[in-house]
Coordinates of C-alpha atoms in Angstrom, one line a residue:
M150 CA 7.8 9.1 6.3
T151 CA 9.2 7.2 3.2
A152 CA 7.3 6.3 0.1
L153 CA 8.3 2.4 1.3
E154 CA 7.0 3.4 4.4
L155 CA 3.5 4.9 3.4
A156 CA 3.5 1.8 1.0
Q157 CA 3.1 -0.7 3.8
V158 CA 0.3 1.2 5.6
G159 CA -1.8 1.4 2.7
Y160 CA -0.9 -1.6 1.7
E161 CA -1.8 -2.9 5.7
A162 CA -5.1 -1.0 5.9
Y163 CA -6.3 -2.7 2.8
G164 CA -5.3 -5.9 4.2
D165 CA -7.3 -4.8 7.2
H166 CA -9.9 -3.2 5.4
V167 CA -10.9 -6.9 3.5
D168 CA -9.7 -8.9 6.5
W169 CA -6.4 -10.3 4.8
V170 CA -8.8 -11.8 1.6
N171 CA -9.0 -11.2 -2.1
H172 CA -12.0 -11.1 -4.6
A173 CA -11.8 -15.1 -4.7
G174 CA -11.6 -15.9 -1.1
N175 CA -8.0 -16.0 -1.1
V176 CA -5.0 -15.1 1.5
I177 CA -3.2 -12.5 0.5
P178 CA 0.3 -12.2 1.8
R179 CA 1.2 -9.8 4.9
W180 CA 3.9 -6.4 3.7
R181 CA 7.0 -8.6 4.3
E182 CA 5.7 -11.9 1.9
L183 CA 4.7 -9.1 -0.5
P184 CA 6.7 -9.9 -3.6
K185 CA 9.2 -7.5 -4.7
P186 CA 7.0 -6.1 -7.9
Q187 CA 3.3 -5.5 -5.8
R188 CA 5.4 -3.9 -3.1
E189 CA 7.0 -1.2 -5.9
A190 CA 3.5 -0.7 -7.1
W191 CA 2.4 -0.2 -3.9
T192 CA 5.2 2.0 -3.5
A193 CA 4.4 4.7 -6.5
A194 CA 1.1 4.3 -5.5
A195 CA 1.8 5.9 -2.2
E196 CA 4.3 8.5 -4.5
A197 CA 1.1 9.7 -6.4
I198 CA -1.1 9.9 -3.6
E199 CA 1.7 11.8 -1.9
R200 CA 2.1 14.6 -4.8
A201 CA -1.6 14.9 -5.4
A202 CA -2.1 15.2 -1.8
L203 CA 0.9 18.0 -2.1
K204 CA -0.4 19.5 -4.9
Q205 CA -3.6 20.1 -3.2
R206 CA -2.6 21.5 -0.2
G207 CA -0.5 23.8 -2.5
N208 CA -3.7 25.1 -4.2
A209 CA -5.8 25.3 -0.9

């Protein structure tokens, strides 16, 4: 699975968890509507999580 795919999985899980509304009660966009900078930020987060998980696995 690519970092972009992991980012989408994470974002969609987040959206589902918050019923697709932000802290102010406004609807948040679906992944395909998310602006590129936000998709890139979610991808960076997914990459960091993946690195941390792999590092932890290596220390187990």
